[in-house]
PDB file of C-alpha atoms in Angstrom:
ATOM      1  CA  UNK A   1      -1.774 -26.023  -3.529  1.00 71.00           C
ATOM      2  CA  UNK A   2      -0.821 -22.394  -2.914  1.00 77.00           C
ATOM      3  CA  UNK A   3       2.325 -21.083  -4.597  1.00 85.00           C
ATOM      4  CA  UNK A   4       3.999 -17.690  -4.424  1.00 84.00           C
ATOM      5  CA  UNK A   5       4.987 -15.865  -7.598  1.00 87.00           C
ATOM      6  CA  UNK A   6       7.405 -12.953  -7.230  1.00 91.00           C
ATOM      7  CA  UNK A   7       6.381 -11.609 -10.633  1.00 92.00           C
ATOM      8  CA  UNK A   8       2.689 -11.645  -9.733  1.00 91.00           C
ATOM      9  CA  UNK A   9       3.491 -10.031  -6.375  1.00 92.00           C
ATOM     10  CA  UNK A  10       5.311  -7.146  -8.088  1.00 94.00           C
ATOM     11  CA  UNK A  11       2.486  -6.637 -10.601  1.00 95.00           C
ATOM     12  CA  UNK A  12      -0.201  -6.694  -7.900  1.00 94.00           C
ATOM     13  CA  UNK A  13       1.808  -4.245  -5.802  1.00 95.00           C
ATOM     14  CA  UNK A  14       2.254  -1.896  -8.768  1.00 97.00           C
ATOM     15  CA  UNK A  15      -1.462  -2.074  -9.595  1.00 96.00           C
ATOM     16  CA  UNK A  16      -2.381  -1.395  -5.979  1.00 97.00           C
ATOM     17  CA  UNK A  17      -0.013   1.607  -5.961  1.00 97.00           C
ATOM     18  CA  UNK A  18      -2.003   3.051  -8.866  1.00 98.00           C
ATOM     19  CA  UNK A  19      -5.304   2.382  -7.100  1.00 97.00           C
ATOM     20  CA  UNK A  20      -4.020   4.032  -3.908  1.00 98.00           C
ATOM     21  CA  UNK A  21      -2.739   7.051  -5.859  1.00 98.00           C
ATOM     22  CA  UNK A  22      -6.179   7.541  -7.401  1.00 98.00           C
ATOM     23  CA  UNK A  23      -7.879   7.244  -3.994  1.00 98.00           C
ATOM     24  CA  UNK A  24      -5.402   9.728  -2.474  1.00 98.00           C
ATOM     25  CA  UNK A  25      -6.026  12.180  -5.308  1.00 99.00           C
ATOM     26  CA  UNK A  26      -9.809  11.918  -4.908  1.00 98.00           C
ATOM     27  CA  UNK A  27      -9.644  12.205  -1.109  1.00 99.00           C
ATOM     28  CA  UNK A  28      -7.286  15.178  -1.418  1.00 98.00           C
ATOM     29  CA  UNK A  29      -9.727  16.930  -3.752  1.00 97.00           C
ATOM     30  CA  UNK A  30     -12.587  16.239  -1.344  1.00 98.00           C
ATOM     31  CA  UNK A  31     -10.472  17.414   1.610  1.00 97.00           C
ATOM     32  CA  UNK A  32      -9.677  20.695  -0.197  1.00 97.00           C
ATOM     33  CA  UNK A  33     -13.309  21.214  -1.194  1.00 96.00           C
ATOM     34  CA  UNK A  34     -14.456  20.715   2.396  1.00 97.00           C
ATOM     35  CA  UNK A  35     -11.684  22.991   3.736  1.00 96.00           C
ATOM     36  CA  UNK A  36     -13.014  25.833   1.594  1.00 95.00           C
ATOM     37  CA  UNK A  37     -16.311  25.428   3.488  1.00 90.00           C
ATOM     38  CA  UNK A  38     -18.394  25.871   0.373  1.00 83.00           C
ATOM     39  CA  UNK A  39     -19.968  22.444   0.102  1.00 87.00           C
ATOM     40  CA  UNK A  40     -23.688  21.921   0.409  1.00 91.00           C
ATOM     41  CA  UNK A  41     -23.467  18.179   0.926  1.00 94.00           C
ATOM     42  CA  UNK A  42     -24.690  16.765   4.203  1.00 95.00           C
ATOM     43  CA  UNK A  43     -22.379  14.703   6.392  1.00 96.00           C
ATOM     44  CA  UNK A  44     -24.147  11.514   5.260  1.00 97.00           C
ATOM     45  CA  UNK A  45     -23.609  12.324   1.574  1.00 97.00           C
ATOM     46  CA  UNK A  46     -19.940  13.104   2.171  1.00 97.00           C
ATOM     47  CA  UNK A  47     -19.564   9.766   3.994  1.00 98.00           C
ATOM     48  CA  UNK A  48     -21.175   8.006   1.008  1.00 98.00           C
ATOM     49  CA  UNK A  49     -18.720   9.784  -1.316  1.00 98.00           C
ATOM     50  CA  UNK A  50     -15.792   8.672   0.865  1.00 98.00           C
ATOM     51  CA  UNK A  51     -17.103   5.092   0.861  1.00 98.00           C
ATOM     52  CA  UNK A  52     -17.233   5.224  -2.938  1.00 98.00           C
ATOM     53  CA  UNK A  53     -13.630   6.410  -3.121  1.00 98.00           C
ATOM     54  CA  UNK A  54     -12.513   3.625  -0.759  1.00 98.00           C
ATOM     55  CA  UNK A  55     -14.597   0.935  -2.499  1.00 98.00           C
ATOM     56  CA  UNK A  56     -11.912  -0.505  -4.823  1.00 96.00           C
ATOM     57  CA  UNK A  57     -10.388  -3.742  -3.624  1.00 91.00           C
ATOM     58  CA  UNK A  58      -8.379  -3.512  -0.393  1.00 95.00           C
ATOM     59  CA  UNK A  59      -8.216   0.325  -0.304  1.00 98.00           C
ATOM     60  CA  UNK A  60     -10.361   0.629   2.836  1.00 97.00           C
ATOM     61  CA  UNK A  61      -7.968  -1.756   4.604  1.00 97.00           C
ATOM     62  CA  UNK A  62      -5.021   0.624   4.278  1.00 98.00           C
ATOM     63  CA  UNK A  63      -6.542   4.135   4.270  1.00 98.00           C
ATOM     64  CA  UNK A  64      -8.077   5.446   7.485  1.00 98.00           C
ATOM     65  CA  UNK A  65     -10.126   8.633   7.567  1.00 98.00           C
ATOM     66  CA  UNK A  66     -11.871  10.992   9.967  1.00 98.00           C
ATOM     67  CA  UNK A  67     -14.680  13.393   9.146  1.00 98.00           C
ATOM     68  CA  UNK A  68     -15.311  16.153  11.690  1.00 97.00           C
ATOM     69  CA  UNK A  69     -18.052  18.759  11.897  1.00 96.00           C
ATOM     70  CA  UNK A  70     -21.803  18.506  11.530  1.00 93.00           C
ATOM     71  CA  UNK A  71     -23.044  21.224   9.192  1.00 94.00           C
ATOM     72  CA  UNK A  72     -21.816  21.287   5.571  1.00 94.00           C
ATOM     73  CA  UNK A  73     -19.678  24.398   6.156  1.00 93.00           C
ATOM     74  CA  UNK A  74     -17.962  22.801   9.193  1.00 95.00           C
ATOM     75  CA  UNK A  75     -17.079  19.435   7.626  1.00 97.00           C
ATOM     76  CA  UNK A  76     -13.359  18.625   7.507  1.00 97.00           C
ATOM     77  CA  UNK A  77     -11.689  15.457   6.272  1.00 98.00           C
ATOM     78  CA  UNK A  78      -8.364  13.957   7.269  1.00 98.00           C
ATOM     79  CA  UNK A  79      -6.943  10.674   6.002  1.00 98.00           C
ATOM     80  CA  UNK A  80      -3.764   8.602   6.165  1.00 98.00           C
ATOM     81  CA  UNK A  81      -2.310   5.424   4.717  1.00 98.00           C
ATOM     82  CA  UNK A  82      -1.109   2.764   7.151  1.00 98.00           C
ATOM     83  CA  UNK A  83       2.175   1.259   5.981  1.00 97.00           C
ATOM     84  CA  UNK A  84       1.740  -1.578   8.500  1.00 98.00           C
ATOM     85  CA  UNK A  85      -1.668  -2.443   7.013  1.00 97.00           C
ATOM     86  CA  UNK A  86      -0.153  -2.294   3.516  1.00 96.00           C
ATOM     87  CA  UNK A  87       2.661  -4.652   4.533  1.00 96.00           C
ATOM     88  CA  UNK A  88       0.180  -7.062   6.137  1.00 96.00           C
ATOM     89  CA  UNK A  89      -1.970  -6.985   2.996  1.00 94.00           C
ATOM     90  CA  UNK A  90       1.015  -7.742   0.782  1.00 93.00           C
ATOM     91  CA  UNK A  91       2.070 -10.634   3.002  1.00 92.00           C
ATOM     92  CA  UNK A  92      -1.451 -12.043   3.157  1.00 91.00           C
ATOM     93  CA  UNK A  93      -2.529 -11.755  -0.472  1.00 89.00           C
ATOM     94  CA  UNK A  94      -0.032 -10.550  -3.047  1.00 92.00           C
ATOM     95  CA  UNK A  95       1.745 -13.063  -5.263  1.00 88.00           C
ATOM     96  CA  UNK A  96      -0.308 -16.071  -4.273  1.00 86.00           C
ATOM     97  CA  UNK A  97      -1.530 -18.521  -6.873  1.00 81.00           C
ATOM     98  CA  UNK A  98      -3.805 -21.450  -6.229  1.00 80.00           C
ATOM     99  CA  UNK A  99      -3.058 -24.517  -8.303  1.00 74.00           C
ATOM    100  CA  UNK A 100      -5.682 -27.205  -8.707  1.00 79.00           C
ATOM    101  CA  UNK A 101      -4.689 -30.766  -9.480  1.00 75.00           C
ATOM    102  CA  UNK A 102      -6.129 -34.230  -9.263  1.00 78.00           C
ATOM    103  CA  UNK A 103      -2.747 -35.537  -8.070  1.00 75.00           C
ATOM    104  CA  UNK A 104      -1.895 -36.171  -4.447  1.00 73.00           C
ATOM    105  CA  UNK A 105       0.832 -34.107  -2.780  1.00 68.00           C
ATOM    106  CA  UNK A 106       3.255 -37.025  -3.065  1.00 74.00           C
ATOM    107  CA  UNK A 107       2.576 -37.439  -6.795  1.00 71.00           C
ATOM    108  CA  UNK A 108       2.914 -33.719  -7.427  1.00 62.00           C
ATOM    109  CA  UNK A 109       6.246 -33.473  -5.593  1.00 66.00           C
ATOM    110  CA  UNK A 110       7.670 -36.347  -7.661  1.00 66.00           C
ATOM    111  CA  UNK A 111       6.825 -34.712 -11.002  1.00 56.00           C
TER     112      UNK A 111
END
């Protein structure tokens, strides 16, 4: 049985806000570093760094990014958070609890 808990939903949303803030901070630092044009990292290594920043649970579902340029001095990063994707994520996952029981649905509803 799947139940919705408002308290769990709020806590998951707050925790995800913190995770998103950290990802935004890290992406902003990377964006600024690339804008200065003083990086020596190849495009592939920058993409690996971005993937690492977006690795925490669900972050890649709500943050989109674009990396332009080919040589290290030309690389530029832009990123954005999709509020629609965030809302869909909250509807799909946040606040849900799965309850396991050996009772049938009829028995559980009578209790």
